[in-house]
Amino acid sequence: MAVSSISSPLCTWFFAGCISMACEKDHPLSSSMFQFPKKLNQMARLKKLITKCSSNNGGAVYYSQNLFSSFQVSGIQNLVSSCLSFEPWTVFYNSNRPSPPLNNVLSLFGSKSSNRSQKQKKGAVRSGGVAVAVQPEKEVALMKKPLTKHRRVVVTGVGVVTSIGQDADTFYNNLLNGVSGISEIEAFDCSQFPTKIAGEIKSFSPDEWVSPKLSKRADKFVLYLLTAGKKALVDGGITDQVMGVLDKTRCGVIIGSALGGMKVFNDGVEALRVSYKKMNPFCVPFATTNVGSAILAMDLGWMGPSYSISSACATSNFCILNSANHIIRGETDLMLCGGSDAAIIPIGLGGFVACRTLSHRNNDPTKASRPWDSDRDGFVLGEGAGILLLEELEHAKRRGAQIYAEFLGGSCTCDAYHMTEPHPDGMGISLCIEQALAQTGVFKEDINYINAHATSTQTGDLREFQALVRCFGGNPELRVNSTKSMIGHLLGAAGAVEAVATVKAIQTGWIHPNINLENPDKAVDKHVLVGAKKERMDIKVALSNSFGFGGHNSSILFAPYK
């Protein structure tokens, strides 16, 4: 056994017995009170055993040699003080450490459990020739470690920037009314492309939320992110006064992007064609997916976890899940999370055209995105951002925050099948949903609303629906809709914007329609799908799905706060 593999308290006792011999022999202050003649031969054997075992691990040898030498130099006084800091054996044996290695090591001392119990009762532990006093008060304190209380996560603020609304209320009211944000692209000349439509944001001004200098330099995905993030704070009641009393070391930002600053990067490539001297010095940092989270954290002074996750169109759900986990583990109290993307530029449109995934219904843009309809011909590219303010329940209650919904948890899996196509039998999706239910302890019959990923592609819509039927087929209350029927596919921002729609559905008691579902595909059950009108619904538990290129699957669960 390598020295480095011995658990730390036992390791210290183990060395102490051997070192007492070294101190006795070499140190001028050695005292007879540390001499135990009957144990000398046994200790010598132990010292040889340590050296022999350490020979299998160069690092361990170095460690043990230095440990011996340091004890010899430091003297008996330091040895005693270090011994007094040992854990009580009751704490060690009541821990979750593996028992076989420990028993093997103890057998070297000839220890018996009965003898150990007697020594504990006497208030001292004799460790290889060194008597170690155990303070009863400290022993009791160590044994009675407080149990970790389950920390619940709630949604206390939401913010969006979309083609049908740039605040959460306008956005959701338009969804309920079946308003489409799909139109002809105006930002650039797309006459050369077979697809000329998108969920483009026509009028957007970040002036109230972003400095003029940053507005000129940053990619639109960053501007969308900063605007939606700060709107979520306002919606969550995080005023300047509240911000002043927050522990900012316990506040974090995890907002991702599928494609990052595509325009900034593309502009850099074009400048490079002339000369590297023409390139924007901010090209690299403003093209990365993490820059939005970083700038928002700097603006707010939030010093908790701040990073981005990029997992294609499942990005937002991954960010939401990670943010909730930081809160549940007790690392943070507040997290801004979600996603942002702005890919409606020539290279973005051209890339998806090349993938043959976009709709060509240019003559009727508002009818182009039609999930589960038999006449669907591909998804419609969208842009924007969605941000949620997640908060630990007790923290939210103490500051009197409005609670929209409770975040229950979720899961993520991988199809491990194809770069762009879903698994033929939807196995990865089913597994993701099943794991989300298992992780949260939610029963299948409690799920009565699903905001589906449903992008309006031939295979994607069917694979997801098959997985839903496999998981929830017997639930007569189940209702399913797709937000993408009105705003298109926002890529990395899709999951967060749809999570906002899910939270608003819980808050308002209304679920939005599936527009353009005129001729449902024969492979789907139209009775499960929401029709052309909004529906009143008392949501028990809501599920929101997001899937991405590469086979990334994610499912998250929300419920009314009770």
PDB file of N, CA and C in Angstrom, residues 269-354:
ATOM      1  N   VAL A 269     -12.468  38.037 -39.936  1.00  0.00           N
ATOM      2  CA  VAL A 269     -11.955  37.307 -41.092  1.00  0.00           C
ATOM      3  C   VAL A 269     -11.876  38.224 -42.312  1.00  0.00           C
ATOM      4  N   GLU A 270     -12.911  39.032 -42.505  1.00  0.00           N
ATOM      5  CA  GLU A 270     -12.918  39.956 -43.637  1.00  0.00           C
ATOM      6  C   GLU A 270     -11.797  40.986 -43.511  1.00  0.00           C
ATOM      7  N   ALA A 271     -11.560  41.494 -42.298  1.00  0.00           N
ATOM      8  CA  ALA A 271     -10.479  42.457 -42.083  1.00  0.00           C
ATOM      9  C   ALA A 271      -9.122  41.816 -42.336  1.00  0.00           C
ATOM     10  N   LEU A 272      -8.998  40.548 -41.981  1.00  0.00           N
ATOM     11  CA  LEU A 272      -7.732  39.844 -42.163  1.00  0.00           C
ATOM     12  C   LEU A 272      -7.378  39.702 -43.642  1.00  0.00           C
ATOM     13  N   ARG A 273      -8.379  39.687 -44.498  1.00  0.00           N
ATOM     14  CA  ARG A 273      -8.115  39.605 -45.936  1.00  0.00           C
ATOM     15  C   ARG A 273      -7.305  40.814 -46.413  1.00  0.00           C
ATOM     16  N   VAL A 274      -7.463  41.937 -45.718  1.00  0.00           N
ATOM     17  CA  VAL A 274      -6.690  43.140 -46.033  1.00  0.00           C
ATOM     18  C   VAL A 274      -5.353  43.106 -45.299  1.00  0.00           C
ATOM     19  N   SER A 275      -5.430  43.010 -43.978  1.00  0.00           N
ATOM     20  CA  SER A 275      -4.228  42.932 -43.145  1.00  0.00           C
ATOM     21  C   SER A 275      -4.647  42.647 -41.709  1.00  0.00           C
ATOM     22  N   TYR A 276      -3.779  41.963 -40.990  1.00  0.00           N
ATOM     23  CA  TYR A 276      -4.078  41.713 -39.583  1.00  0.00           C
ATOM     24  C   TYR A 276      -4.172  43.023 -38.800  1.00  0.00           C
ATOM     25  N   LYS A 277      -3.515  44.067 -39.319  1.00  0.00           N
ATOM     26  CA  LYS A 277      -3.565  45.363 -38.644  1.00  0.00           C
ATOM     27  C   LYS A 277      -4.955  45.981 -38.694  1.00  0.00           C
ATOM     28  N   LYS A 278      -5.780  45.498 -39.596  1.00  0.00           N
ATOM     29  CA  LYS A 278      -7.136  46.016 -39.712  1.00  0.00           C
ATOM     30  C   LYS A 278      -8.114  45.300 -38.778  1.00  0.00           C
ATOM     31  N   MET A 279      -7.645  44.269 -38.126  1.00  0.00           N
ATOM     32  CA  MET A 279      -8.543  43.483 -37.276  1.00  0.00           C
ATOM     33  C   MET A 279      -8.879  44.209 -35.979  1.00  0.00           C
ATOM     34  N   ASN A 280     -10.111  44.009 -35.531  1.00  0.00           N
ATOM     35  CA  ASN A 280     -10.572  44.577 -34.266  1.00  0.00           C
ATOM     36  C   ASN A 280      -9.856  43.878 -33.113  1.00  0.00           C
ATOM     37  N   PRO A 281      -9.208  44.621 -32.213  1.00  0.00           N
ATOM     38  CA  PRO A 281      -8.517  43.976 -31.093  1.00  0.00           C
ATOM     39  C   PRO A 281      -9.461  43.207 -30.173  1.00  0.00           C
ATOM     40  N   PHE A 282     -10.767  43.486 -30.283  1.00  0.00           N
ATOM     41  CA  PHE A 282     -11.751  42.777 -29.461  1.00  0.00           C
ATOM     42  C   PHE A 282     -12.343  41.577 -30.202  1.00  0.00           C
ATOM     43  N   CYS A 283     -11.802  41.267 -31.361  1.00  0.00           N
ATOM     44  CA  CYS A 283     -12.356  40.191 -32.180  1.00  0.00           C
ATOM     45  C   CYS A 283     -12.442  38.875 -31.414  1.00  0.00           C
ATOM     46  N   VAL A 284     -11.350  38.447 -30.831  1.00  0.00           N
ATOM     47  CA  VAL A 284     -11.341  37.151 -30.151  1.00  0.00           C
ATOM     48  C   VAL A 284     -12.214  37.148 -28.903  1.00  0.00           C
ATOM     49  N   PRO A 285     -12.026  38.072 -27.940  1.00  0.00           N
ATOM     50  CA  PRO A 285     -12.868  37.994 -26.741  1.00  0.00           C
ATOM     51  C   PRO A 285     -14.355  38.179 -27.020  1.00  0.00           C
ATOM     52  N   PHE A 286     -14.707  39.037 -27.984  1.00  0.00           N
ATOM     53  CA  PHE A 286     -16.118  39.269 -28.259  1.00  0.00           C
ATOM     54  C   PHE A 286     -16.744  38.181 -29.127  1.00  0.00           C
ATOM     55  N   ALA A 287     -15.944  37.257 -29.614  1.00  0.00           N
ATOM     56  CA  ALA A 287     -16.485  36.143 -30.382  1.00  0.00           C
ATOM     57  C   ALA A 287     -16.754  34.916 -29.521  1.00  0.00           C
ATOM     58  N   THR A 288     -16.180  34.863 -28.329  1.00  0.00           N
ATOM     59  CA  THR A 288     -16.318  33.686 -27.474  1.00  0.00           C
ATOM     60  C   THR A 288     -17.700  33.625 -26.835  1.00  0.00           C
ATOM     61  N   THR A 289     -18.140  32.415 -26.520  1.00  0.00           N
ATOM     62  CA  THR A 289     -19.489  32.249 -25.957  1.00  0.00           C
ATOM     63  C   THR A 289     -19.592  32.738 -24.511  1.00  0.00           C
ATOM     64  N   ASN A 290     -18.467  32.822 -23.798  1.00  0.00           N
ATOM     65  CA  ASN A 290     -18.523  33.206 -22.387  1.00  0.00           C
ATOM     66  C   ASN A 290     -18.525  34.712 -22.155  1.00  0.00           C
ATOM     67  N   VAL A 291     -18.273  35.500 -23.212  1.00  0.00           N
ATOM     68  CA  VAL A 291     -18.067  36.930 -23.000  1.00  0.00           C
ATOM     69  C   VAL A 291     -19.312  37.615 -22.446  1.00  0.00           C
ATOM     70  N   GLY A 292     -20.498  37.159 -22.847  1.00  0.00           N
ATOM     71  CA  GLY A 292     -21.716  37.780 -22.335  1.00  0.00           C
ATOM     72  C   GLY A 292     -21.868  37.597 -20.839  1.00  0.00           C
ATOM     73  N   SER A 293     -21.678  36.373 -20.361  1.00  0.00           N
ATOM     74  CA  SER A 293     -21.743  36.111 -18.917  1.00  0.00           C
ATOM     75  C   SER A 293     -20.699  36.928 -18.177  1.00  0.00           C
ATOM     76  N   ALA A 294     -19.504  37.005 -18.747  1.00  0.00           N
ATOM     77  CA  ALA A 294     -18.413  37.729 -18.087  1.00  0.00           C
ATOM     78  C   ALA A 294     -18.733  39.218 -17.962  1.00  0.00           C
ATOM     79  N   ILE A 295     -19.224  39.826 -19.050  1.00  0.00           N
ATOM     80  CA  ILE A 295     -19.530  41.266 -19.011  1.00  0.00           C
ATOM     81  C   ILE A 295     -20.683  41.541 -18.053  1.00  0.00           C
ATOM     82  N   LEU A 296     -21.700  40.694 -18.073  1.00  0.00           N
ATOM     83  CA  LEU A 296     -22.832  40.901 -17.163  1.00  0.00           C
ATOM     84  C   LEU A 296     -22.390  40.777 -15.710  1.00  0.00           C
ATOM     85  N   ALA A 297     -21.552  39.790 -15.417  1.00  0.00           N
ATOM     86  CA  ALA A 297     -21.036  39.635 -14.051  1.00  0.00           C
ATOM     87  C   ALA A 297     -20.214  40.852 -13.638  1.00  0.00           C
ATOM     88  N   MET A 298     -19.417  41.391 -14.560  1.00  0.00           N
ATOM     89  CA  MET A 298     -18.616  42.584 -14.254  1.00  0.00           C
ATOM     90  C   MET A 298     -19.512  43.793 -14.018  1.00  0.00           C
ATOM     91  N   ASP A 299     -20.549  43.933 -14.834  1.00  0.00           N
ATOM     92  CA  ASP A 299     -21.475  45.059 -14.656  1.00  0.00           C
ATOM     93  C   ASP A 299     -22.143  45.014 -13.293  1.00  0.00           C
ATOM     94  N   LEU A 300     -22.479  43.812 -12.839  1.00  0.00           N
ATOM     95  CA  LEU A 300     -23.208  43.657 -11.580  1.00  0.00           C
ATOM     96  C   LEU A 300     -22.285  43.508 -10.375  1.00  0.00           C
ATOM     97  N   GLY A 301     -21.036  43.166 -10.623  1.00  0.00           N
ATOM     98  CA  GLY A 301     -20.116  42.909  -9.517  1.00  0.00           C
ATOM     99  C   GLY A 301     -20.377  41.568  -8.859  1.00  0.00           C
ATOM    100  N   TRP A 302     -21.005  40.641  -9.589  1.00  0.00           N
ATOM    101  CA  TRP A 302     -21.310  39.322  -9.034  1.00  0.00           C
ATOM    102  C   TRP A 302     -20.093  38.429  -9.169  1.00  0.00           C
ATOM    103  N   MET A 303     -19.621  37.922  -8.044  1.00  0.00           N
ATOM    104  CA  MET A 303     -18.348  37.219  -8.000  1.00  0.00           C
ATOM    105  C   MET A 303     -18.489  35.706  -7.861  1.00  0.00           C
ATOM    106  N   GLY A 304     -19.706  35.197  -7.944  1.00  0.00           N
ATOM    107  CA  GLY A 304     -19.912  33.750  -7.888  1.00  0.00           C
ATOM    108  C   GLY A 304     -19.567  33.096  -9.209  1.00  0.00           C
ATOM    109  N   PRO A 305     -20.008  31.854  -9.429  1.00  0.00           N
ATOM    110  CA  PRO A 305     -19.700  31.152 -10.682  1.00  0.00           C
ATOM    111  C   PRO A 305     -20.156  31.950 -11.895  1.00  0.00           C
ATOM    112  N   SER A 306     -19.271  32.153 -12.839  1.00  0.00           N
ATOM    113  CA  SER A 306     -19.605  32.880 -14.066  1.00  0.00           C
ATOM    114  C   SER A 306     -18.910  32.195 -15.233  1.00  0.00           C
ATOM    115  N   TYR A 307     -19.701  31.563 -16.075  1.00  0.00           N
ATOM    116  CA  TYR A 307     -19.158  30.880 -17.247  1.00  0.00           C
ATOM    117  C   TYR A 307     -20.288  30.617 -18.226  1.00  0.00           C
ATOM    118  N   SER A 308     -19.962  30.029 -19.351  1.00  0.00           N
ATOM    119  CA  SER A 308     -20.989  29.682 -20.330  1.00  0.00           C
ATOM    120  C   SER A 308     -20.891  28.203 -20.646  1.00  0.00           C
ATOM    121  N   ILE A 309     -21.992  27.669 -21.143  1.00  0.00           N
ATOM    122  CA  ILE A 309     -22.031  26.297 -21.628  1.00  0.00           C
ATOM    123  C   ILE A 309     -22.508  26.375 -23.072  1.00  0.00           C
ATOM    124  N   SER A 310     -21.887  25.627 -23.946  1.00  0.00           N
ATOM    125  CA  SER A 310     -22.315  25.598 -25.337  1.00  0.00           C
ATOM    126  C   SER A 310     -22.576  24.157 -25.750  1.00  0.00           C
ATOM    127  N   SER A 311     -23.839  23.806 -25.859  1.00  0.00           N
ATOM    128  CA  SER A 311     -24.232  22.455 -26.277  1.00  0.00           C
ATOM    129  C   SER A 311     -25.326  22.562 -27.324  1.00  0.00           C
ATOM    130  N   ALA A 312     -24.992  23.349 -28.374  1.00  0.00           N
ATOM    131  CA  ALA A 312     -25.912  23.552 -29.508  1.00  0.00           C
ATOM    132  C   ALA A 312     -27.250  24.081 -29.003  1.00  0.00           C
ATOM    133  N   CYS A 313     -28.345  23.507 -29.492  1.00  0.00           N
ATOM    134  CA  CYS A 313     -29.665  24.055 -29.170  1.00  0.00           C
ATOM    135  C   CYS A 313     -30.187  23.598 -27.810  1.00  0.00           C
ATOM    136  N   ALA A 314     -29.403  22.807 -27.086  1.00  0.00           N
ATOM    137  CA  ALA A 314     -29.750  22.427 -25.717  1.00  0.00           C
ATOM    138  C   ALA A 314     -29.028  23.305 -24.698  1.00  0.00           C
ATOM    139  N   THR A 315     -28.307  24.295 -25.181  1.00  0.00           N
ATOM    140  CA  THR A 315     -27.446  25.129 -24.340  1.00  0.00           C
ATOM    141  C   THR A 315     -28.159  25.708 -23.124  1.00  0.00           C
ATOM    142  N   SER A 316     -29.288  26.356 -23.333  1.00  0.00           N
ATOM    143  CA  SER A 316     -29.956  27.063 -22.232  1.00  0.00           C
ATOM    144  C   SER A 316     -30.333  26.135 -21.086  1.00  0.00           C
ATOM    145  N   ASN A 317     -30.864  24.973 -21.417  1.00  0.00           N
ATOM    146  CA  ASN A 317     -31.264  24.042 -20.357  1.00  0.00           C
ATOM    147  C   ASN A 317     -30.063  23.568 -19.548  1.00  0.00           C
ATOM    148  N   PHE A 318     -28.949  23.364 -20.227  1.00  0.00           N
ATOM    149  CA  PHE A 318     -27.729  22.977 -19.517  1.00  0.00           C
ATOM    150  C   PHE A 318     -27.327  24.081 -18.534  1.00  0.00           C
ATOM    151  N   CYS A 319     -27.427  25.337 -18.977  1.00  0.00           N
ATOM    152  CA  CYS A 319     -27.067  26.470 -18.113  1.00  0.00           C
ATOM    153  C   CYS A 319     -28.015  26.577 -16.924  1.00  0.00           C
ATOM    154  N   ILE A 320     -29.298  26.360 -17.164  1.00  0.00           N
ATOM    155  CA  ILE A 320     -30.285  26.428 -16.086  1.00  0.00           C
ATOM    156  C   ILE A 320     -30.035  25.322 -15.068  1.00  0.00           C
ATOM    157  N   LEU A 321     -29.781  24.122 -15.561  1.00  0.00           N
ATOM    158  CA  LEU A 321     -29.505  22.993 -14.664  1.00  0.00           C
ATOM    159  C   LEU A 321     -28.271  23.245 -13.805  1.00  0.00           C
ATOM    160  N   ASN A 322     -27.195  23.700 -14.426  1.00  0.00           N
ATOM    161  CA  ASN A 322     -25.975  23.955 -13.666  1.00  0.00           C
ATOM    162  C   ASN A 322     -26.170  25.057 -12.637  1.00  0.00           C
ATOM    163  N   SER A 323     -26.901  26.088 -13.024  1.00  0.00           N
ATOM    164  CA  SER A 323     -27.154  27.191 -12.091  1.00  0.00           C
ATOM    165  C   SER A 323     -27.930  26.711 -10.875  1.00  0.00           C
ATOM    166  N   ALA A 324     -28.952  25.913 -11.110  1.00  0.00           N
ATOM    167  CA  ALA A 324     -29.736  25.380  -9.992  1.00  0.00           C
ATOM    168  C   ALA A 324     -28.877  24.510  -9.087  1.00  0.00           C
ATOM    169  N   ASN A 325     -27.990  23.743  -9.678  1.00  0.00           N
ATOM    170  CA  ASN A 325     -27.124  22.880  -8.873  1.00  0.00           C
ATOM    171  C   ASN A 325     -26.177  23.683  -7.986  1.00  0.00           C
ATOM    172  N   HIS A 326     -25.697  24.824  -8.473  1.00  0.00           N
ATOM    173  CA  HIS A 326     -24.865  25.680  -7.623  1.00  0.00           C
ATOM    174  C   HIS A 326     -25.646  26.148  -6.398  1.00  0.00           C
ATOM    175  N   ILE A 327     -26.913  26.450  -6.590  1.00  0.00           N
ATOM    176  CA  ILE A 327     -27.756  26.887  -5.466  1.00  0.00           C
ATOM    177  C   ILE A 327     -28.029  25.724  -4.526  1.00  0.00           C
ATOM    178  N   ILE A 328     -28.393  24.571  -5.080  1.00  0.00           N
ATOM    179  CA  ILE A 328     -28.722  23.409  -4.261  1.00  0.00           C
ATOM    180  C   ILE A 328     -27.533  22.980  -3.409  1.00  0.00           C
ATOM    181  N   ARG A 329     -26.332  23.071  -3.967  1.00  0.00           N
ATOM    182  CA  ARG A 329     -25.128  22.680  -3.219  1.00  0.00           C
ATOM    183  C   ARG A 329     -24.710  23.708  -2.180  1.00  0.00           C
ATOM    184  N   GLY A 330     -25.414  24.834  -2.130  1.00  0.00           N
ATOM    185  CA  GLY A 330     -25.099  25.839  -1.133  1.00  0.00           C
ATOM    186  C   GLY A 330     -23.996  26.790  -1.524  1.00  0.00           C
ATOM    187  N   GLU A 331     -23.597  26.799  -2.797  1.00  0.00           N
ATOM    188  CA  GLU A 331     -22.507  27.656  -3.244  1.00  0.00           C
ATOM    189  C   GLU A 331     -22.980  29.067  -3.582  1.00  0.00           C
ATOM    190  N   THR A 332     -24.238  29.190  -3.991  1.00  0.00           N
ATOM    191  CA  THR A 332     -24.794  30.502  -4.350  1.00  0.00           C
ATOM    192  C   THR A 332     -26.225  30.617  -3.861  1.00  0.00           C
ATOM    193  N   ASP A 333     -26.724  31.852  -3.857  1.00  0.00           N
ATOM    194  CA  ASP A 333     -28.122  32.116  -3.512  1.00  0.00           C
ATOM    195  C   ASP A 333     -28.909  32.643  -4.703  1.00  0.00           C
ATOM    196  N   LEU A 334     -28.224  33.302  -5.622  1.00  0.00           N
ATOM    197  CA  LEU A 334     -28.859  33.887  -6.805  1.00  0.00           C
ATOM    198  C   LEU A 334     -28.052  33.520  -8.050  1.00  0.00           C
ATOM    199  N   MET A 335     -28.772  33.167  -9.136  1.00  0.00           N
ATOM    200  CA  MET A 335     -28.101  32.864 -10.395  1.00  0.00           C
ATOM    201  C   MET A 335     -28.919  33.418 -11.557  1.00  0.00           C
ATOM    202  N   LEU A 336     -28.251  34.149 -12.435  1.00  0.00           N
ATOM    203  CA  LEU A 336     -28.842  34.522 -13.721  1.00  0.00           C
ATOM    204  C   LEU A 336     -28.411  33.472 -14.727  1.00  0.00           C
ATOM    205  N   CYS A 337     -29.371  32.899 -15.460  1.00  0.00           N
ATOM    206  CA  CYS A 337     -29.023  31.799 -16.358  1.00  0.00           C
ATOM    207  C   CYS A 337     -29.921  31.805 -17.584  1.00  0.00           C
ATOM    208  N   GLY A 338     -29.427  31.190 -18.650  1.00  0.00           N
ATOM    209  CA  GLY A 338     -30.205  31.133 -19.884  1.00  0.00           C
ATOM    210  C   GLY A 338     -29.312  31.048 -21.097  1.00  0.00           C
ATOM    211  N   GLY A 339     -29.757  31.686 -22.192  1.00  0.00           N
ATOM    212  CA  GLY A 339     -28.988  31.621 -23.426  1.00  0.00           C
ATOM    213  C   GLY A 339     -29.285  32.776 -24.350  1.00  0.00           C
ATOM    214  N   SER A 340     -28.391  32.983 -25.312  1.00  0.00           N
ATOM    215  CA  SER A 340     -28.541  34.069 -26.278  1.00  0.00           C
ATOM    216  C   SER A 340     -27.856  33.690 -27.574  1.00  0.00           C
ATOM    217  N   ASP A 341     -28.487  34.011 -28.699  1.00  0.00           N
ATOM    218  CA  ASP A 341     -27.878  33.772 -30.003  1.00  0.00           C
ATOM    219  C   ASP A 341     -28.374  34.800 -31.010  1.00  0.00           C
ATOM    220  N   ALA A 342     -27.509  35.154 -31.965  1.00  0.00           N
ATOM    221  CA  ALA A 342     -27.848  36.105 -33.024  1.00  0.00           C
ATOM    222  C   ALA A 342     -27.182  35.634 -34.306  1.00  0.00           C
ATOM    223  N   ALA A 343     -27.789  34.639 -34.934  1.00  0.00           N
ATOM    224  CA  ALA A 343     -27.179  34.010 -36.109  1.00  0.00           C
ATOM    225  C   ALA A 343     -27.828  34.417 -37.416  1.00  0.00           C
ATOM    226  N   ILE A 344     -28.724  35.413 -37.379  1.00  0.00           N
ATOM    227  CA  ILE A 344     -29.359  35.843 -38.630  1.00  0.00           C
ATOM    228  C   ILE A 344     -28.431  36.834 -39.334  1.00  0.00           C
ATOM    229  N   ILE A 345     -27.385  36.305 -39.874  1.00  0.00           N
ATOM    230  CA  ILE A 345     -26.396  37.030 -40.667  1.00  0.00           C
ATOM    231  C   ILE A 345     -26.071  36.116 -41.853  1.00  0.00           C
ATOM    232  N   PRO A 346     -25.422  36.607 -42.883  1.00  0.00           N
ATOM    233  CA  PRO A 346     -25.188  35.771 -44.069  1.00  0.00           C
ATOM    234  C   PRO A 346     -24.538  34.425 -43.774  1.00  0.00           C
ATOM    235  N   ILE A 347     -23.478  34.418 -42.958  1.00  0.00           N
ATOM    236  CA  ILE A 347     -22.793  33.147 -42.702  1.00  0.00           C
ATOM    237  C   ILE A 347     -23.674  32.190 -41.905  1.00  0.00           C
ATOM    238  N   GLY A 348     -24.497  32.729 -41.006  1.00  0.00           N
ATOM    239  CA  GLY A 348     -25.399  31.883 -40.228  1.00  0.00           C
ATOM    240  C   GLY A 348     -26.498  31.290 -41.093  1.00  0.00           C
ATOM    241  N   LEU A 349     -27.151  32.138 -41.873  1.00  0.00           N
ATOM    242  CA  LEU A 349     -28.202  31.661 -42.763  1.00  0.00           C
ATOM    243  C   LEU A 349     -27.638  30.664 -43.779  1.00  0.00           C
ATOM    244  N   GLY A 350     -26.500  31.016 -44.363  1.00  0.00           N
ATOM    245  CA  GLY A 350     -25.893  30.138 -45.354  1.00  0.00           C
ATOM    246  C   GLY A 350     -25.516  28.787 -44.781  1.00  0.00           C
ATOM    247  N   GLY A 351     -25.020  28.774 -43.549  1.00  0.00           N
ATOM    248  CA  GLY A 351     -24.628  27.520 -42.918  1.00  0.00           C
ATOM    249  C   GLY A 351     -25.805  26.580 -42.727  1.00  0.00           C
ATOM    250  N   PHE A 352     -26.935  27.128 -42.272  1.00  0.00           N
ATOM    251  CA  PHE A 352     -28.103  26.271 -42.057  1.00  0.00           C
ATOM    252  C   PHE A 352     -28.775  25.885 -43.371  1.00  0.00           C
ATOM    253  N   VAL A 353     -28.683  26.749 -44.368  1.00  0.00           N
ATOM    254  CA  VAL A 353     -29.172  26.366 -45.700  1.00  0.00           C
ATOM    255  C   VAL A 353     -28.371  25.167 -46.210  1.00  0.00           C
ATOM    256  N   ALA A 354     -27.066  25.210 -45.996  1.00  0.00           N
ATOM    257  CA  ALA A 354     -26.205  24.109 -46.429  1.00  0.00           C
ATOM    258  C   ALA A 354     -26.548  22.809 -45.707  1.00  0.00           C
TER     259      ALA A 354
END
